[in-house]
Amino acid sequence: MDQTAELEWRDGQVPVSTRFDDPYFSLAGGLAESRYVFLGGNDLPVRFAPGFHIAELGFGTGLNMLAAFIAWRAAGAGPARFTSFEAYPMTAGDIARALTAFPEAEAVAGPFLAAWERGTRRFDMDGFAVEVITGDARETLAAWDGSADAWFLDGFAPAKNPELWSEDLMAEVGRHTAPGGTAATYTAAGFVRRGLAAAGFAVERRPGFAGKRHMSVARKDGV
């Protein structure tokens, strides 16, 4: 059985993990940050093509997935996949409550929330196939047989959740990335960038979201 997320709510609207003492999305605008960091950092939607596969560390509210789905649907690029790794999934009720802050995402979340309420962690949204793999990513990613074209690295802050940013886990990210694949994250912590570099990525810093100084993007060698 899944270990569910332990939450408190800031201003009645922003879920905060009590386990990691960190909010699930930016107080400056979670959907805008998802688009800036994870879509923009991975050069999406222009890279979408039939069979494109996004993977993610840290599913949270599903906001990044919904941002990707909205962009994918608008691009009309053929079937795509989204695989996320989450140790402490939120309940459907908590996710629904969080998504009320983002009407554009909430408007397309019905099939996702219905599946989640049933306990289903694998579902299809009009050709956008989603699977959320629950458990410790240090174990579940190593056992995964997939390969991603783009990674959303969205665990809680490295200072509070270092396990999800370790060099060993970044090595697994590299091992499960297609040649020429990319990764993006809101953090520019030095040990995260070094871990990505050791995993075979060329890493660069870019300006962060909403006045944050830096974020990181990475590209794996290959054609």
Coordinates of N, CA and C in Angstrom, one line a residue:
M1 N 0.8 -1.2 0.0 CA 0.0 0.0 0.0 C 0.9 1.2 0.0
D2 N 0.5 2.3 -0.8 CA 1.2 3.5 -0.8 C 1.3 4.2 0.5
Q3 N 2.5 4.8 0.8 CA 2.6 5.7 1.9 C 2.2 7.1 1.4
T4 N 1.1 7.6 1.9 CA 0.6 8.9 1.4 C 1.3 10.0 2.0
A5 N 1.2 11.1 1.2 CA 1.9 12.4 1.6 C 1.2 12.9 2.9
E6 N 2.1 13.5 3.8 CA 1.6 14.2 5.0 C 1.7 15.7 4.7
L7 N 0.5 16.4 4.8 CA 0.4 17.8 4.4 C -0.1 18.7 5.4
E8 N 0.3 20.0 5.3 CA -0.4 21.1 5.9 C -0.7 22.1 4.7
W9 N -1.6 23.0 4.9 CA -2.0 23.9 3.8 C -1.6 25.3 4.2
R10 N -0.9 26.0 3.4 CA -0.5 27.4 3.6 C -1.5 28.3 2.9
D11 N -2.0 29.2 3.6 CA -3.1 30.1 3.1 C -4.3 29.3 2.6
G12 N -4.5 28.1 3.1 CA -5.6 27.3 2.6 C -5.5 26.8 1.2
Q13 N -4.4 27.0 0.5 CA -4.4 26.7 -0.9 C -3.1 26.0 -1.3
V14 N -2.0 26.2 -0.7 CA -0.7 25.7 -1.1 C -0.3 24.5 -0.2
P15 N -0.3 23.3 -0.8 CA 0.1 22.1 0.1 C 1.6 22.2 0.4
V16 N 1.9 21.9 1.7 CA 3.3 21.8 2.1 C 3.5 20.5 2.7
S17 N 4.6 19.8 2.3 CA 4.9 18.5 2.9 C 5.5 18.7 4.3
T18 N 4.9 18.1 5.3 CA 5.4 18.2 6.6 C 6.6 17.3 6.8
R19 N 6.7 16.2 5.9 CA 7.9 15.3 6.0 C 9.1 16.1 5.5
F20 N 9.0 16.9 4.5 CA 10.2 17.6 4.0 C 10.2 19.1 4.2
D21 N 9.1 19.6 4.9 CA 9.0 21.1 5.2 C 9.2 21.9 3.9
D22 N 8.5 21.6 2.8 CA 8.7 22.2 1.6 C 7.3 22.3 0.8
P23 N 7.0 23.4 0.2 CA 5.8 23.4 -0.6 C 5.9 22.6 -1.9
Y24 N 4.7 22.2 -2.4 CA 4.7 21.4 -3.6 C 4.8 22.2 -4.9
F25 N 4.6 23.5 -4.8 CA 4.8 24.3 -6.0 C 5.1 25.7 -5.6
S26 N 5.6 26.4 -6.6 CA 6.1 27.8 -6.3 C 5.0 28.7 -5.8
L27 N 5.2 29.4 -4.8 CA 4.3 30.4 -4.3 C 4.1 31.5 -5.3
A28 N 5.0 31.7 -6.2 CA 4.9 32.7 -7.3 C 4.1 32.3 -8.5
G29 N 3.7 31.0 -8.5 CA 2.9 30.5 -9.6 C 3.3 29.2 -10.1
G30 N 2.7 28.1 -9.6 CA 3.2 26.7 -9.9 C 3.1 26.3 -11.3
L31 N 2.0 26.7 -12.0 CA 1.8 26.3 -13.4 C 2.8 27.0 -14.3
A32 N 3.0 28.3 -14.0 CA 4.0 29.1 -14.8 C 5.4 28.6 -14.5
E33 N 5.7 28.2 -13.3 CA 7.0 27.6 -13.1 C 7.2 26.3 -13.8
S34 N 6.2 25.4 -13.8 CA 6.3 24.2 -14.6 C 6.6 24.4 -16.0
R35 N 5.9 25.4 -16.6 CA 6.2 25.7 -18.0 C 7.6 26.3 -18.2
Y36 N 8.0 27.2 -17.3 CA 9.3 27.8 -17.5 C 10.4 26.8 -17.3
V37 N 10.4 26.1 -16.2 CA 11.5 25.2 -15.8 C 11.5 23.9 -16.7
F38 N 10.3 23.2 -16.6 CA 10.3 21.8 -17.1 C 10.0 21.7 -18.6
L39 N 9.1 22.5 -19.1 CA 8.8 22.6 -20.5 C 9.9 23.4 -21.2
G40 N 10.1 24.6 -20.8 CA 11.2 25.4 -21.4 C 12.5 24.8 -21.3
G41 N 12.9 24.2 -20.1 CA 14.2 23.7 -19.9 C 14.5 22.4 -20.8
N42 N 13.4 21.8 -21.2 CA 13.5 20.6 -22.1 C 13.2 20.9 -23.5
D43 N 13.1 22.2 -23.9 CA 12.7 22.6 -25.3 C 11.4 22.0 -25.8
L44 N 10.4 22.0 -24.9 CA 9.1 21.5 -25.2 C 8.2 22.7 -25.3
P45 N 7.2 22.6 -26.3 CA 6.7 21.5 -27.0 C 7.4 21.2 -28.3
V46 N 8.4 21.9 -28.8 CA 8.8 21.8 -30.1 C 9.5 20.4 -30.4
R47 N 9.9 19.7 -29.3 CA 10.6 18.4 -29.5 C 9.6 17.3 -29.5
F48 N 8.3 17.6 -29.2 CA 7.3 16.5 -29.2 C 7.3 15.8 -30.6
A49 N 7.2 14.5 -30.5 CA 7.1 13.6 -31.7 C 6.4 12.3 -31.3
P50 N 5.8 11.6 -32.2 CA 5.2 10.3 -31.8 C 6.1 9.4 -31.0
G51 N 5.7 9.0 -29.9 CA 6.5 8.1 -29.0 C 7.3 8.8 -28.0
F52 N 7.3 10.2 -28.0 CA 8.1 10.9 -27.1 C 7.8 10.5 -25.6
H53 N 8.9 10.4 -24.8 CA 8.7 9.9 -23.4 C 9.3 10.9 -22.4
I54 N 8.5 11.4 -21.6 CA 8.9 12.2 -20.5 C 9.0 11.4 -19.2
A55 N 10.0 11.5 -18.4 CA 10.0 10.9 -17.1 C 10.3 12.0 -16.0
E56 N 9.9 11.7 -14.8 CA 9.9 12.7 -13.8 C 10.3 12.1 -12.4
L57 N 11.0 12.8 -11.6 CA 11.2 12.5 -10.2 C 10.4 13.4 -9.4
G58 N 9.4 12.9 -8.7 CA 8.6 13.7 -7.8 C 7.3 14.1 -8.5
F59 N 6.2 13.3 -8.4 CA 4.9 13.6 -9.1 C 4.1 14.6 -8.4
G60 N 4.1 14.6 -7.1 CA 3.4 15.7 -6.3 C 1.9 15.8 -6.7
T61 N 1.5 17.0 -7.1 CA 0.1 17.2 -7.4 C -0.2 16.8 -8.8
G62 N 0.8 16.4 -9.6 CA 0.5 16.1 -11.0 C 0.6 17.3 -11.9
L63 N 0.9 18.5 -11.3 CA 0.9 19.7 -12.1 C 1.8 19.7 -13.3
N64 N 3.0 19.2 -13.1 CA 3.9 19.1 -14.2 C 3.4 18.2 -15.3
M65 N 2.8 17.1 -14.9 CA 2.2 16.2 -15.9 C 1.1 16.9 -16.7
L66 N 0.2 17.7 -16.0 CA -0.9 18.4 -16.7 C -0.3 19.5 -17.6
A67 N 0.7 20.2 -17.1 CA 1.3 21.2 -18.0 C 1.9 20.6 -19.3
A68 N 2.5 19.4 -19.1 CA 3.0 18.7 -20.3 C 1.9 18.2 -21.2
F69 N 0.8 17.7 -20.6 CA -0.3 17.2 -21.4 C -1.0 18.4 -22.2
I70 N -1.2 19.5 -21.5 CA -1.7 20.7 -22.2 C -0.9 21.1 -23.4
A71 N 0.5 21.1 -23.2 CA 1.4 21.5 -24.3 C 1.4 20.4 -25.4
W72 N 1.4 19.1 -25.0 CA 1.3 18.0 -26.0 C 0.1 18.0 -26.8
R73 N -1.1 18.2 -26.1 CA -2.3 18.2 -26.9 C -2.4 19.4 -27.9
A74 N -1.9 20.5 -27.5 CA -1.8 21.7 -28.4 C -0.9 21.4 -29.6
A75 N 0.2 20.7 -29.4 CA 1.1 20.4 -30.4 C 0.6 19.4 -31.4
G76 N -0.3 18.5 -31.0 CA -0.9 17.5 -32.0 C 0.2 16.6 -32.5
A77 N 1.1 16.1 -31.7 CA 2.3 15.5 -32.2 C 2.3 13.9 -32.1
G78 N 1.1 13.3 -31.9 CA 1.0 11.9 -31.8 C 1.2 11.4 -30.4
P79 N 1.1 10.1 -30.2 CA 1.1 9.5 -28.9 C 2.4 9.8 -28.1
A80 N 2.3 10.0 -26.8 CA 3.4 10.3 -25.9 C 3.2 9.6 -24.6
R81 N 4.3 9.5 -23.8 CA 4.3 8.8 -22.6 C 4.8 9.7 -21.5
F82 N 4.3 9.5 -20.3 CA 4.8 10.3 -19.1 C 4.9 9.3 -17.9
T83 N 6.1 9.1 -17.4 CA 6.4 8.2 -16.3 C 6.9 9.0 -15.2
S84 N 6.3 8.9 -14.0 CA 6.8 9.6 -12.8 C 7.1 8.7 -11.7
F85 N 8.0 9.0 -10.9 CA 8.4 8.3 -9.7 C 8.1 9.1 -8.4
E86 N 7.3 8.5 -7.5 CA 6.8 9.2 -6.4 C 6.8 8.3 -5.2
A87 N 7.4 8.7 -4.1 CA 7.5 7.9 -2.9 C 6.3 8.0 -2.0
Y88 N 5.7 9.3 -2.0 CA 4.6 9.5 -1.1 C 3.5 10.2 -1.8
P89 N 2.6 9.5 -2.5 CA 1.6 10.1 -3.4 C 0.5 10.8 -2.5
M90 N 0.1 11.9 -3.0 CA -1.0 12.6 -2.4 C -2.3 11.9 -2.7
T91 N -3.3 12.1 -1.8 CA -4.7 11.5 -2.1 C -5.3 12.3 -3.2
A92 N -6.3 11.7 -3.8 CA -7.1 12.4 -4.9 C -7.7 13.7 -4.4
G93 N -8.2 13.6 -3.2 CA -8.9 14.8 -2.6 C -7.9 16.0 -2.4
D94 N -6.7 15.7 -1.9 CA -5.7 16.7 -1.7 C -5.2 17.3 -3.1
I95 N -5.0 16.4 -4.1 CA -4.6 16.8 -5.4 C -5.7 17.8 -6.0
A96 N -7.0 17.3 -5.9 CA -8.1 18.2 -6.4 C -8.1 19.5 -5.7
R97 N -7.9 19.5 -4.4 CA -7.8 20.8 -3.7 C -6.7 21.7 -4.2
A98 N -5.5 21.1 -4.4 CA -4.4 21.9 -4.8 C -4.6 22.5 -6.2
L99 N -5.2 21.7 -7.1 CA -5.4 22.1 -8.5 C -6.4 23.2 -8.6
T100 N -7.2 23.5 -7.6 CA -8.1 24.6 -7.7 C -7.4 25.9 -7.9
A101 N -6.1 26.0 -7.6 CA -5.3 27.2 -7.8 C -5.0 27.4 -9.2
F102 N -5.2 26.4 -10.1 CA -4.7 26.5 -11.5 C -5.9 26.1 -12.4
P103 N -6.8 27.0 -12.7 CA -8.0 26.6 -13.4 C -7.7 25.9 -14.8
E104 N -6.6 26.3 -15.4 CA -6.3 25.7 -16.7 C -5.9 24.3 -16.6
A105 N -5.2 23.9 -15.5 CA -4.8 22.6 -15.3 C -6.0 21.8 -14.7
E106 N -6.8 22.4 -13.8 CA -7.9 21.8 -13.2 C -8.9 21.3 -14.3
A107 N -9.0 22.2 -15.4 CA -10.0 21.9 -16.4 C -9.8 20.6 -17.2
V108 N -8.5 20.1 -17.2 CA -8.2 18.9 -18.0 C -7.9 17.8 -17.0
A109 N -8.0 17.9 -15.7 CA -7.6 17.0 -14.8 C -8.6 15.9 -14.5
G110 N -9.8 15.9 -15.0 CA -10.9 15.0 -14.6 C -10.5 13.5 -14.8
P111 N -10.0 13.1 -16.0 CA -9.7 11.7 -16.1 C -8.5 11.3 -15.2
F112 N -7.6 12.1 -15.0 CA -6.5 11.8 -14.0 C -7.0 11.6 -12.6
L113 N -7.9 12.6 -12.2 CA -8.4 12.5 -10.8 C -9.3 11.3 -10.6
A114 N -10.1 11.0 -11.6 CA -11.0 9.8 -11.6 C -10.2 8.5 -11.4
A115 N -9.1 8.4 -12.2 CA -8.2 7.2 -12.1 C -7.5 7.2 -10.7
W116 N -7.1 8.3 -10.3 CA -6.4 8.4 -9.0 C -7.3 8.0 -7.8
E117 N -8.5 8.4 -7.9 CA -9.5 8.1 -6.9 C -9.7 6.6 -6.8
R118 N -9.7 5.9 -8.0 CA -9.8 4.5 -8.0 C -8.6 3.7 -7.6
G119 N -7.5 4.4 -7.3 CA -6.2 3.8 -7.0 C -5.4 3.4 -8.2
T120 N -5.8 3.9 -9.4 CA -5.1 3.5 -10.6 C -4.0 4.5 -10.8
R121 N -2.8 3.9 -11.0 CA -1.6 4.8 -11.2 C -1.1 4.7 -12.6
R122 N -1.9 4.1 -13.5 CA -1.6 4.0 -14.9 C -2.9 4.3 -15.7
F123 N -2.8 5.4 -16.5 CA -4.1 5.8 -17.2 C -3.7 6.5 -18.5
D124 N -4.6 6.7 -19.4 CA -4.4 7.3 -20.7 C -5.3 8.5 -20.8
M125 N -4.7 9.6 -21.3 CA -5.4 10.8 -21.6 C -5.3 11.2 -23.0
D126 N -6.2 10.6 -23.8 CA -6.3 10.9 -25.3 C -5.0 10.6 -26.0
G127 N -4.3 9.5 -25.6 CA -3.0 9.2 -26.3 C -1.8 9.7 -25.5
F128 N -2.0 10.3 -24.4 CA -0.9 10.7 -23.5 C -1.0 9.7 -22.3
A129 N -0.1 8.7 -22.4 CA -0.1 7.6 -21.5 C 0.7 7.9 -20.2
V130 N 0.1 7.8 -19.1 CA 0.7 8.2 -17.8 C 0.9 7.0 -16.9
E131 N 2.0 6.9 -16.3 CA 2.3 5.9 -15.3 C 3.0 6.5 -14.1
V132 N 2.5 6.3 -12.9 CA 3.2 6.8 -11.7 C 3.6 5.6 -11.0
I133 N 4.9 5.5 -10.8 CA 5.6 4.3 -10.1 C 5.8 4.8 -8.7
T134 N 5.2 4.1 -7.7 CA 5.3 4.5 -6.3 C 6.4 3.7 -5.6
G135 N 7.0 4.4 -4.6 CA 8.1 3.7 -3.9 C 9.3 4.6 -3.9
D136 N 10.3 4.2 -3.3 CA 11.6 4.9 -3.2 C 12.3 4.8 -4.6
A137 N 12.5 6.0 -5.2 CA 13.0 6.1 -6.5 C 14.4 5.5 -6.6
R138 N 15.1 5.4 -5.5 CA 16.5 4.8 -5.6 C 16.4 3.3 -5.9
E139 N 15.2 2.7 -5.6 CA 15.0 1.3 -6.0 C 14.2 1.2 -7.2
T140 N 13.1 2.0 -7.4 CA 12.2 1.8 -8.5 C 12.8 2.3 -9.8
L141 N 13.6 3.3 -9.8 CA 14.2 3.8 -11.1 C 15.2 2.7 -11.5
A142 N 16.0 2.2 -10.6 CA 17.0 1.2 -11.0 C 16.3 0.0 -11.6
A143 N 15.1 -0.3 -11.2 CA 14.4 -1.5 -11.7 C 13.6 -1.2 -13.0
W144 N 13.5 0.1 -13.4 CA 12.7 0.5 -14.5 C 13.4 0.1 -15.8
D145 N 12.6 -0.4 -16.8 CA 13.2 -0.8 -18.1 C 13.0 0.3 -19.2
G146 N 12.5 1.5 -18.8 CA 12.2 2.5 -19.8 C 13.4 3.4 -20.0
S147 N 13.2 4.3 -21.0 CA 14.2 5.3 -21.4 C 13.5 6.6 -21.8
A148 N 13.9 7.7 -21.2 CA 13.2 8.9 -21.4 C 13.9 9.8 -22.4
D149 N 13.1 10.6 -23.1 CA 13.7 11.7 -23.9 C 13.9 13.0 -23.2
A150 N 13.1 13.1 -22.1 CA 13.2 14.4 -21.3 C 12.9 14.0 -19.8
W151 N 13.6 14.6 -18.9 CA 13.4 14.4 -17.5 C 13.0 15.7 -16.8
F152 N 12.0 15.6 -16.0 CA 11.6 16.7 -15.1 C 12.1 16.3 -13.7
L153 N 13.1 16.9 -13.2 CA 13.7 16.6 -11.9 C 13.1 17.6 -10.9
D154 N 12.1 17.1 -10.1 CA 11.3 18.0 -9.3 C 11.0 17.4 -7.9
G155 N 12.1 16.9 -7.3 CA 12.0 16.5 -5.9 C 11.9 17.7 -5.0
F156 N 11.7 17.5 -3.8 CA 11.7 18.6 -2.8 C 13.2 19.1 -2.8
A157 N 13.4 20.3 -2.2 CA 14.6 21.0 -2.3 C 15.8 20.1 -1.9
P158 N 16.9 20.1 -2.6 CA 18.0 19.3 -2.3 C 18.5 19.3 -0.8
A159 N 18.4 20.5 -0.2 CA 18.8 20.6 1.2 C 17.9 19.8 2.1
K160 N 16.6 19.6 1.7 CA 15.7 18.9 2.5 C 15.4 17.5 2.1
N161 N 15.7 17.2 0.9 CA 15.4 15.8 0.3 C 16.6 15.4 -0.5
P162 N 17.8 15.3 0.1 CA 19.0 15.0 -0.6 C 19.0 13.6 -1.3
E163 N 18.2 12.7 -0.8 CA 18.2 11.3 -1.3 C 17.8 11.3 -2.8
L164 N 16.9 12.3 -3.1 CA 16.4 12.3 -4.5 C 17.3 13.0 -5.5
W165 N 18.4 13.5 -5.0 CA 19.4 14.2 -5.8 C 20.8 13.6 -5.7
S166 N 20.9 12.4 -5.2 CA 22.2 11.9 -5.0 C 22.9 11.5 -6.3
E167 N 24.2 11.4 -6.3 CA 25.0 11.1 -7.5 C 24.6 9.7 -8.0
D168 N 24.3 8.8 -7.1 CA 23.8 7.4 -7.6 C 22.5 7.5 -8.3
L169 N 21.6 8.4 -7.8 CA 20.3 8.5 -8.5 C 20.4 9.2 -9.8
M170 N 21.3 10.3 -9.8 CA 21.5 11.0 -11.1 C 22.1 10.0 -12.1
A171 N 23.0 9.1 -11.7 CA 23.5 8.1 -12.6 C 22.4 7.2 -13.2
E172 N 21.4 6.9 -12.4 CA 20.3 6.1 -12.9 C 19.5 7.0 -13.9
V173 N 19.3 8.2 -13.6 CA 18.7 9.1 -14.6 C 19.4 9.1 -15.9
G174 N 20.7 9.2 -15.8 CA 21.5 9.2 -17.1 C 21.4 7.8 -17.8
R175 N 21.4 6.7 -17.0 CA 21.3 5.4 -17.6 C 19.9 5.2 -18.3
H176 N 18.9 5.9 -17.8 CA 17.5 5.8 -18.4 C 17.2 7.0 -19.2
T177 N 18.2 7.6 -19.9 CA 17.9 8.7 -20.8 C 18.4 8.3 -22.2
A178 N 17.5 8.6 -23.2 CA 17.9 8.3 -24.6 C 19.0 9.2 -25.0
P179 N 19.8 8.7 -26.0 CA 20.9 9.6 -26.5 C 20.3 10.9 -27.0
G180 N 20.9 12.0 -26.6 CA 20.4 13.3 -27.0 C 19.3 13.8 -26.1
G181 N 18.9 13.0 -25.1 CA 17.9 13.4 -24.2 C 18.3 14.5 -23.2
T182 N 17.3 15.1 -22.6 CA 17.5 16.3 -21.8 C 16.9 16.1 -20.4
A183 N 17.3 17.0 -19.5 CA 16.8 17.1 -18.1 C 16.7 18.5 -17.7
A184 N 15.8 18.9 -16.9 CA 15.7 20.2 -16.4 C 15.2 20.2 -14.9
T185 N 15.7 21.1 -14.2 CA 15.3 21.2 -12.8 C 15.4 22.7 -12.3
Y186 N 14.6 23.0 -11.3 CA 14.6 24.3 -10.7 C 15.8 24.6 -9.9
T187 N 16.6 23.6 -9.5 CA 17.7 23.8 -8.6 C 19.0 23.9 -9.4
A188 N 20.0 24.7 -8.9 CA 21.3 24.8 -9.4 C 22.3 24.4 -8.4
A189 N 21.9 23.6 -7.4 CA 22.9 23.2 -6.4 C 24.1 22.5 -7.0
G190 N 25.2 22.8 -6.5 CA 26.5 22.3 -7.1 C 26.5 20.8 -7.2
F191 N 26.1 20.1 -6.1 CA 26.3 18.7 -6.1 C 25.3 18.0 -7.1
V192 N 24.2 18.7 -7.3 CA 23.2 18.2 -8.3 C 23.8 18.3 -9.7
R193 N 24.4 19.5 -10.0 CA 25.0 19.7 -11.4 C 26.2 18.7 -11.6
R194 N 27.0 18.5 -10.5 CA 28.1 17.6 -10.6 C 27.6 16.2 -10.9
G195 N 26.5 15.8 -10.2 CA 26.0 14.4 -10.4 C 25.5 14.2 -11.8
L196 N 24.8 15.2 -12.3 CA 24.3 15.1 -13.7 C 25.5 15.0 -14.7
A197 N 26.5 15.8 -14.4 CA 27.7 15.8 -15.3 C 28.4 14.4 -15.2
A198 N 28.5 13.9 -14.0 CA 29.1 12.5 -13.9 C 28.2 11.5 -14.6
A199 N 26.9 11.7 -14.7 CA 26.0 10.8 -15.4 C 26.0 10.9 -16.9
G200 N 26.9 11.8 -17.4 CA 27.0 11.9 -18.9 C 26.2 13.0 -19.5
F201 N 25.8 14.0 -18.7 CA 25.1 15.2 -19.2 C 26.0 16.4 -19.3
A202 N 25.8 17.2 -20.4 CA 26.4 18.5 -20.4 C 25.4 19.4 -19.7
V203 N 25.9 20.1 -18.7 CA 25.0 20.8 -17.8 C 25.3 22.3 -17.9
E204 N 24.2 23.1 -17.9 CA 24.4 24.6 -17.9 C 23.3 25.2 -16.9
R205 N 23.7 26.3 -16.4 CA 22.8 27.1 -15.6 C 22.1 28.1 -16.4
R206 N 20.8 28.4 -16.1 CA 20.0 29.4 -16.7 C 19.4 30.2 -15.7
P207 N 18.9 31.4 -16.0 CA 18.1 32.2 -15.0 C 16.9 31.4 -14.5
G208 N 16.7 31.5 -13.2 CA 15.6 30.8 -12.6 C 14.3 31.5 -12.8
F209 N 13.2 30.8 -12.3 CA 11.9 31.3 -12.4 C 11.6 32.4 -11.3
A210 N 10.9 33.4 -11.7 CA 10.3 34.4 -10.8 C 11.4 35.0 -9.9
G211 N 12.5 35.4 -10.5 CA 13.5 36.1 -9.8 C 14.5 35.2 -9.1
K212 N 14.2 33.8 -9.2 CA 15.2 32.9 -8.6 C 16.5 33.0 -9.4
R213 N 17.6 32.9 -8.8 CA 18.9 33.2 -9.5 C 19.2 32.3 -10.6
H214 N 19.1 30.9 -10.3 CA 19.5 30.0 -11.4 C 18.6 28.7 -11.3
M215 N 18.5 28.1 -12.5 CA 18.0 26.7 -12.6 C 19.1 25.9 -13.4
S216 N 18.8 24.7 -13.7 CA 19.8 23.9 -14.4 C 19.1 23.1 -15.6
V217 N 19.8 23.0 -16.7 CA 19.3 22.2 -17.8 C 20.5 21.3 -18.2
A218 N 20.2 20.2 -18.8 CA 21.2 19.2 -19.1 C 20.9 18.5 -20.4
R219 N 21.9 18.1 -21.1 CA 21.7 17.3 -22.3 C 22.7 16.2 -22.4
K220 N 22.2 15.0 -22.6 CA 23.0 13.8 -22.7 C 23.7 13.7 -24.1
D221 N 24.9 13.3 -24.1 CA 25.6 13.1 -25.4 C 24.8 12.1 -26.3
G222 N 24.9 12.4 -27.6 CA 24.2 11.5 -28.5 C 23.7 12.2 -29.7
V223 N 23.2 11.4 -30.6 CA 22.6 12.1 -31.8 C 21.1 12.1 -31.7

